[in-house]
Amino acid sequence: MNLRLLVPGTLLCCLLLPLPVSAQGSFTASLGLDVSAISVKSESPTIDENLSGVVAGGSVALTWSRLSVDLHARSYITGVGTQRWLFWELRLAAQTRLGSPVLLAYFEGWNGVSSKLDVAESLDRAQGLEGGLRLEPRGTPFWARIGYRVDHTRLGGGVRRETAEYIMVGLGVALGAR
């Protein structure tokens, strides 16, 4: 499969899907801040390392109709230095209201299609899942969420595996129609 054609092809398919009514097809931008308890397990023939801690993060999402572009970059600062991870991801997302117009359940799965890492090994595969609850009070542009996320990466020809688990709490603001 040619990954250079996968991203444009997926975007084209999304744009060709029937559009929702105009109130749902508006452009929105969302800014968020998260605090996460994270646990990372790194395994290779020479390393079996477990790290945990609390991390802060931010997010930017631009959405139009069913198409969303999110910024996802990570930087880990440890005793041996800083690792920077940048992924281009394809995501499949679903959400539903939970008996109330202000409470949503969401689920996302992603697969990395391109990356830039400053670690010694090359990236073989990156994927992850995330799910949680999102509160969107009526009459305000603000939102809050709580979620669980797990990311799995394979590096160096499958020699090194990393699994990161997050429990997240976040606050944000949506700019534009919701």
PDB file of C-alpha atoms in Angstrom:
ATOM      1  CA  MET A   1       0.000   0.000   0.000  1.00  0.00           C
ATOM      2  CA  ASN A   2       1.339   3.430  -0.947  1.00  0.00           C
ATOM      3  CA  LEU A   3       1.076   5.693   2.121  1.00  0.00           C
ATOM      4  CA  ARG A   4       1.556   8.836  -0.002  1.00  0.00           C
ATOM      5  CA  LEU A   5      -1.784   8.108  -1.664  1.00  0.00           C
ATOM      6  CA  LEU A   6      -3.557   6.903   1.493  1.00  0.00           C
ATOM      7  CA  VAL A   7      -3.882  10.290   3.232  1.00  0.00           C
ATOM      8  CA  PRO A   8      -5.152  12.281   0.197  1.00  0.00           C
ATOM      9  CA  GLY A   9      -7.443   9.396  -0.766  1.00  0.00           C
ATOM     10  CA  THR A  10      -8.951   9.238   2.715  1.00  0.00           C
ATOM     11  CA  LEU A  11      -9.480  13.006   2.780  1.00  0.00           C
ATOM     12  CA  LEU A  12     -11.157  12.878  -0.636  1.00  0.00           C
ATOM     13  CA  CYS A  13     -13.498  10.097   0.498  1.00  0.00           C
ATOM     14  CA  CYS A  14     -14.458  12.128   3.600  1.00  0.00           C
ATOM     15  CA  LEU A  15     -15.202  15.176   1.478  1.00  0.00           C
ATOM     16  CA  LEU A  16     -17.409  13.138  -0.872  1.00  0.00           C
ATOM     17  CA  LEU A  17     -19.593  11.824   1.941  1.00  0.00           C
ATOM     18  CA  PRO A  18     -23.058  13.408   2.122  1.00  0.00           C
ATOM     19  CA  LEU A  19     -22.850  16.638   4.080  1.00  0.00           C
ATOM     20  CA  PRO A  20     -24.970  17.156   7.211  1.00  0.00           C
ATOM     21  CA  VAL A  21     -27.447  19.997   7.497  1.00  0.00           C
ATOM     22  CA  SER A  22     -25.843  23.425   7.469  1.00  0.00           C
ATOM     23  CA  ALA A  23     -25.953  23.902  11.248  1.00  0.00           C
ATOM     24  CA  GLN A  24     -23.792  20.794  11.650  1.00  0.00           C
ATOM     25  CA  GLY A  25     -21.441  21.655   8.788  1.00  0.00           C
ATOM     26  CA  SER A  26     -19.913  24.765  10.347  1.00  0.00           C
ATOM     27  CA  PHE A  27     -16.221  25.329  10.858  1.00  0.00           C
ATOM     28  CA  THR A  28     -14.990  25.127  14.466  1.00  0.00           C
ATOM     29  CA  ALA A  29     -11.655  25.434  16.177  1.00  0.00           C
ATOM     30  CA  SER A  30     -11.024  23.976  19.606  1.00  0.00           C
ATOM     31  CA  LEU A  31      -8.187  24.622  22.045  1.00  0.00           C
ATOM     32  CA  GLY A  32      -7.583  22.366  25.033  1.00  0.00           C
ATOM     33  CA  LEU A  33      -5.268  21.684  27.939  1.00  0.00           C
ATOM     34  CA  ASP A  34      -4.851  18.224  29.473  1.00  0.00           C
ATOM     35  CA  VAL A  35      -3.225  16.837  32.577  1.00  0.00           C
ATOM     36  CA  SER A  36      -2.496  13.115  32.389  1.00  0.00           C
ATOM     37  CA  ALA A  37      -1.184  10.420  34.667  1.00  0.00           C
ATOM     38  CA  ILE A  38       1.015   8.393  32.310  1.00  0.00           C
ATOM     39  CA  SER A  39       2.647   5.008  32.523  1.00  0.00           C
ATOM     40  CA  VAL A  40       5.147   3.966  29.829  1.00  0.00           C
ATOM     41  CA  LYS A  41       6.618   0.494  29.368  1.00  0.00           C
ATOM     42  CA  SER A  42       9.586   0.158  27.003  1.00  0.00           C
ATOM     43  CA  GLU A  43      10.782  -3.339  26.100  1.00  0.00           C
ATOM     44  CA  SER A  44      13.689  -4.560  23.997  1.00  0.00           C
ATOM     45  CA  PRO A  45      16.274  -7.336  24.317  1.00  0.00           C
ATOM     46  CA  THR A  46      18.514  -4.964  26.314  1.00  0.00           C
ATOM     47  CA  ILE A  47      15.936  -2.737  28.077  1.00  0.00           C
ATOM     48  CA  ASP A  48      12.902  -3.395  30.229  1.00  0.00           C
ATOM     49  CA  GLU A  49      11.976   0.040  31.531  1.00  0.00           C
ATOM     50  CA  ASN A  50       8.850   1.331  33.280  1.00  0.00           C
ATOM     51  CA  LEU A  51       8.306   5.053  33.693  1.00  0.00           C
ATOM     52  CA  SER A  52       5.376   6.923  35.185  1.00  0.00           C
ATOM     53  CA  GLY A  53       4.476  10.447  36.077  1.00  0.00           C
ATOM     54  CA  VAL A  54       2.186  13.363  35.442  1.00  0.00           C
ATOM     55  CA  VAL A  55       2.356  15.253  32.154  1.00  0.00           C
ATOM     56  CA  ALA A  56       0.664  18.367  30.818  1.00  0.00           C
ATOM     57  CA  GLY A  57      -0.356  18.730  27.205  1.00  0.00           C
ATOM     58  CA  GLY A  58      -2.284  20.865  24.812  1.00  0.00           C
ATOM     59  CA  SER A  59      -4.398  20.288  21.756  1.00  0.00           C
ATOM     60  CA  VAL A  60      -5.601  22.220  18.738  1.00  0.00           C
ATOM     61  CA  ALA A  61      -8.388  20.842  16.531  1.00  0.00           C
ATOM     62  CA  LEU A  62      -9.874  22.329  13.373  1.00  0.00           C
ATOM     63  CA  THR A  63     -13.151  20.753  12.277  1.00  0.00           C
ATOM     64  CA  TRP A  64     -15.389  21.168   9.268  1.00  0.00           C
ATOM     65  CA  SER A  65     -18.319  18.837   8.773  1.00  0.00           C
ATOM     66  CA  ARG A  66     -16.891  15.324   9.310  1.00  0.00           C
ATOM     67  CA  LEU A  67     -13.276  16.266   8.634  1.00  0.00           C
ATOM     68  CA  SER A  68     -11.007  17.128  11.566  1.00  0.00           C
ATOM     69  CA  VAL A  69      -7.348  18.116  11.684  1.00  0.00           C
ATOM     70  CA  ASP A  70      -5.712  17.779  15.114  1.00  0.00           C
ATOM     71  CA  LEU A  71      -2.196  18.673  16.241  1.00  0.00           C
ATOM     72  CA  HIS A  72      -0.455  15.728  18.005  1.00  0.00           C
ATOM     73  CA  ALA A  73       3.187  16.071  19.088  1.00  0.00           C
ATOM     74  CA  ARG A  74       4.959  14.683  22.165  1.00  0.00           C
ATOM     75  CA  SER A  75       8.152  15.466  23.970  1.00  0.00           C
ATOM     76  CA  TYR A  76       9.460  13.399  26.890  1.00  0.00           C
ATOM     77  CA  ILE A  77      12.146  14.763  29.178  1.00  0.00           C
ATOM     78  CA  THR A  78      13.945  12.026  31.135  1.00  0.00           C
ATOM     79  CA  GLY A  79      17.238  11.643  32.926  1.00  0.00           C
ATOM     80  CA  VAL A  80      18.953  10.541  29.704  1.00  0.00           C
ATOM     81  CA  GLY A  81      17.620  13.397  27.550  1.00  0.00           C
ATOM     82  CA  THR A  82      14.599  14.622  25.629  1.00  0.00           C
ATOM     83  CA  GLN A  83      12.698  12.518  23.087  1.00  0.00           C
ATOM     84  CA  ARG A  84      10.471  14.258  20.544  1.00  0.00           C
ATOM     85  CA  TRP A  85       7.736  12.301  18.741  1.00  0.00           C
ATOM     86  CA  LEU A  86       5.618  13.727  15.914  1.00  0.00           C
ATOM     87  CA  PHE A  87       3.014  11.560  14.173  1.00  0.00           C
ATOM     88  CA  TRP A  88       0.708  12.120  11.219  1.00  0.00           C
ATOM     89  CA  GLU A  89      -2.280   9.986  12.059  1.00  0.00           C
ATOM     90  CA  LEU A  90      -5.431   8.692  10.451  1.00  0.00           C
ATOM     91  CA  ARG A  91      -8.217   8.514  13.005  1.00  0.00           C
ATOM     92  CA  LEU A  92     -11.592   6.885  13.167  1.00  0.00           C
ATOM     93  CA  ALA A  93     -13.809   8.574  15.737  1.00  0.00           C
ATOM     94  CA  ALA A  94     -17.315   8.047  17.066  1.00  0.00           C
ATOM     95  CA  GLN A  95     -19.332   9.911  19.655  1.00  0.00           C
ATOM     96  CA  THR A  96     -22.837   9.780  21.050  1.00  0.00           C
ATOM     97  CA  ARG A  97     -24.928  11.789  23.511  1.00  0.00           C
ATOM     98  CA  LEU A  98     -25.595   9.961  26.778  1.00  0.00           C
ATOM     99  CA  GLY A  99     -29.213  10.773  27.631  1.00  0.00           C
ATOM    100  CA  SER A 100     -28.347  14.422  28.039  1.00  0.00           C
ATOM    101  CA  PRO A 101     -27.598  17.103  25.467  1.00  0.00           C
ATOM    102  CA  VAL A 102     -24.457  18.122  27.381  1.00  0.00           C
ATOM    103  CA  LEU A 103     -22.746  14.747  27.971  1.00  0.00           C
ATOM    104  CA  LEU A 104     -20.985  12.825  25.191  1.00  0.00           C
ATOM    105  CA  ALA A 105     -19.197   9.497  25.142  1.00  0.00           C
ATOM    106  CA  TYR A 106     -16.377   9.354  22.594  1.00  0.00           C
ATOM    107  CA  PHE A 107     -14.078   6.721  21.157  1.00  0.00           C
ATOM    108  CA  GLU A 108     -11.147   7.121  18.752  1.00  0.00           C
ATOM    109  CA  GLY A 109      -8.744   4.724  17.132  1.00  0.00           C
ATOM    110  CA  TRP A 110      -5.674   5.901  15.239  1.00  0.00           C
ATOM    111  CA  ASN A 111      -2.882   4.600  13.099  1.00  0.00           C
ATOM    112  CA  GLY A 112       0.321   6.533  12.398  1.00  0.00           C
ATOM    113  CA  VAL A 113       1.013   6.994   8.692  1.00  0.00           C
ATOM    114  CA  SER A 114       4.151   9.127   8.972  1.00  0.00           C
ATOM    115  CA  SER A 115       6.408  10.261  11.774  1.00  0.00           C
ATOM    116  CA  LYS A 116       9.469  12.172  12.822  1.00  0.00           C
ATOM    117  CA  LEU A 117      11.276  10.880  15.912  1.00  0.00           C
ATOM    118  CA  ASP A 118      14.572  11.816  17.455  1.00  0.00           C
ATOM    119  CA  VAL A 119      15.295   8.367  18.868  1.00  0.00           C
ATOM    120  CA  ALA A 120      17.941   5.967  17.559  1.00  0.00           C
ATOM    121  CA  GLU A 121      15.527   3.394  16.114  1.00  0.00           C
ATOM    122  CA  SER A 122      13.279   3.882  13.105  1.00  0.00           C
ATOM    123  CA  LEU A 123       9.519   3.663  13.637  1.00  0.00           C
ATOM    124  CA  ASP A 124       7.829   0.516  12.336  1.00  0.00           C
ATOM    125  CA  ARG A 125       4.269   1.052  13.534  1.00  0.00           C
ATOM    126  CA  ALA A 126       2.290   3.379  15.793  1.00  0.00           C
ATOM    127  CA  GLN A 127      -1.337   3.025  16.790  1.00  0.00           C
ATOM    128  CA  GLY A 128      -3.638   3.765  19.660  1.00  0.00           C
ATOM    129  CA  LEU A 129      -7.105   3.921  21.181  1.00  0.00           C
ATOM    130  CA  GLU A 130      -8.814   6.569  23.285  1.00  0.00           C
ATOM    131  CA  GLY A 131     -12.213   6.752  24.946  1.00  0.00           C
ATOM    132  CA  GLY A 132     -13.937   8.874  27.521  1.00  0.00           C
ATOM    133  CA  LEU A 133     -16.621  11.347  28.456  1.00  0.00           C
ATOM    134  CA  ARG A 134     -16.920  14.966  27.345  1.00  0.00           C
ATOM    135  CA  LEU A 135     -19.097  17.589  29.036  1.00  0.00           C
ATOM    136  CA  GLU A 136     -20.279  20.487  26.839  1.00  0.00           C
ATOM    137  CA  PRO A 137     -22.460  22.824  28.954  1.00  0.00           C
ATOM    138  CA  ARG A 138     -25.124  24.624  26.925  1.00  0.00           C
ATOM    139  CA  GLY A 139     -24.720  28.331  26.362  1.00  0.00           C
ATOM    140  CA  THR A 140     -20.936  28.287  26.822  1.00  0.00           C
ATOM    141  CA  PRO A 141     -18.069  27.546  24.450  1.00  0.00           C
ATOM    142  CA  PHE A 142     -16.231  25.592  27.176  1.00  0.00           C
ATOM    143  CA  TRP A 143     -15.851  21.841  27.477  1.00  0.00           C
ATOM    144  CA  ALA A 144     -14.314  19.351  29.926  1.00  0.00           C
ATOM    145  CA  ARG A 145     -13.309  15.736  29.443  1.00  0.00           C
ATOM    146  CA  ILE A 146     -12.002  12.696  31.215  1.00  0.00           C
ATOM    147  CA  GLY A 147     -10.537   9.838  29.224  1.00  0.00           C
ATOM    148  CA  TYR A 148      -8.278   6.852  28.916  1.00  0.00           C
ATOM    149  CA  ARG A 149      -5.755   6.437  26.108  1.00  0.00           C
ATOM    150  CA  VAL A 150      -3.281   3.739  25.151  1.00  0.00           C
ATOM    151  CA  ASP A 151      -0.578   4.142  22.468  1.00  0.00           C
ATOM    152  CA  HIS A 152       1.537   1.305  21.128  1.00  0.00           C
ATOM    153  CA  THR A 153       4.669   1.758  19.011  1.00  0.00           C
ATOM    154  CA  ARG A 154       7.153  -0.680  17.502  1.00  0.00           C
ATOM    155  CA  LEU A 155      10.628   0.533  16.639  1.00  0.00           C
ATOM    156  CA  GLY A 156      13.841  -0.844  15.141  1.00  0.00           C
ATOM    157  CA  GLY A 157      12.358  -3.681  13.093  1.00  0.00           C
ATOM    158  CA  GLY A 158      10.084  -4.772  15.948  1.00  0.00           C
ATOM    159  CA  VAL A 159      12.989  -5.056  18.391  1.00  0.00           C
ATOM    160  CA  ARG A 160      11.716  -2.291  20.701  1.00  0.00           C
ATOM    161  CA  ARG A 161       8.098  -1.951  21.832  1.00  0.00           C
ATOM    162  CA  GLU A 162       6.625   0.936  23.797  1.00  0.00           C
ATOM    163  CA  THR A 163       3.199   1.098  25.364  1.00  0.00           C
ATOM    164  CA  ALA A 164       1.956   4.312  26.957  1.00  0.00           C
ATOM    165  CA  GLU A 165      -1.231   4.487  29.007  1.00  0.00           C
ATOM    166  CA  TYR A 166      -2.822   7.797  29.974  1.00  0.00           C
ATOM    167  CA  ILE A 167      -5.640   8.795  32.302  1.00  0.00           C
ATOM    168  CA  MET A 168      -6.524  12.307  31.178  1.00  0.00           C
ATOM    169  CA  VAL A 169      -8.494  15.256  32.492  1.00  0.00           C
ATOM    170  CA  GLY A 170      -8.878  18.222  30.183  1.00  0.00           C
ATOM    171  CA  LEU A 171     -10.512  21.612  29.753  1.00  0.00           C
ATOM    172  CA  GLY A 172     -10.993  23.546  26.555  1.00  0.00           C
ATOM    173  CA  VAL A 173     -12.858  26.112  24.531  1.00  0.00           C
ATOM    174  CA  ALA A 174     -14.584  25.693  21.160  1.00  0.00           C
ATOM    175  CA  LEU A 175     -14.437  28.701  18.849  1.00  0.00           C
ATOM    176  CA  GLY A 176     -17.237  28.851  16.250  1.00  0.00           C
ATOM    177  CA  ALA A 177     -20.602  27.110  16.037  1.00  0.00           C
ATOM    178  CA  ARG A 178     -21.098  23.855  17.966  1.00  0.00           C
TER     179      ARG A 178
END
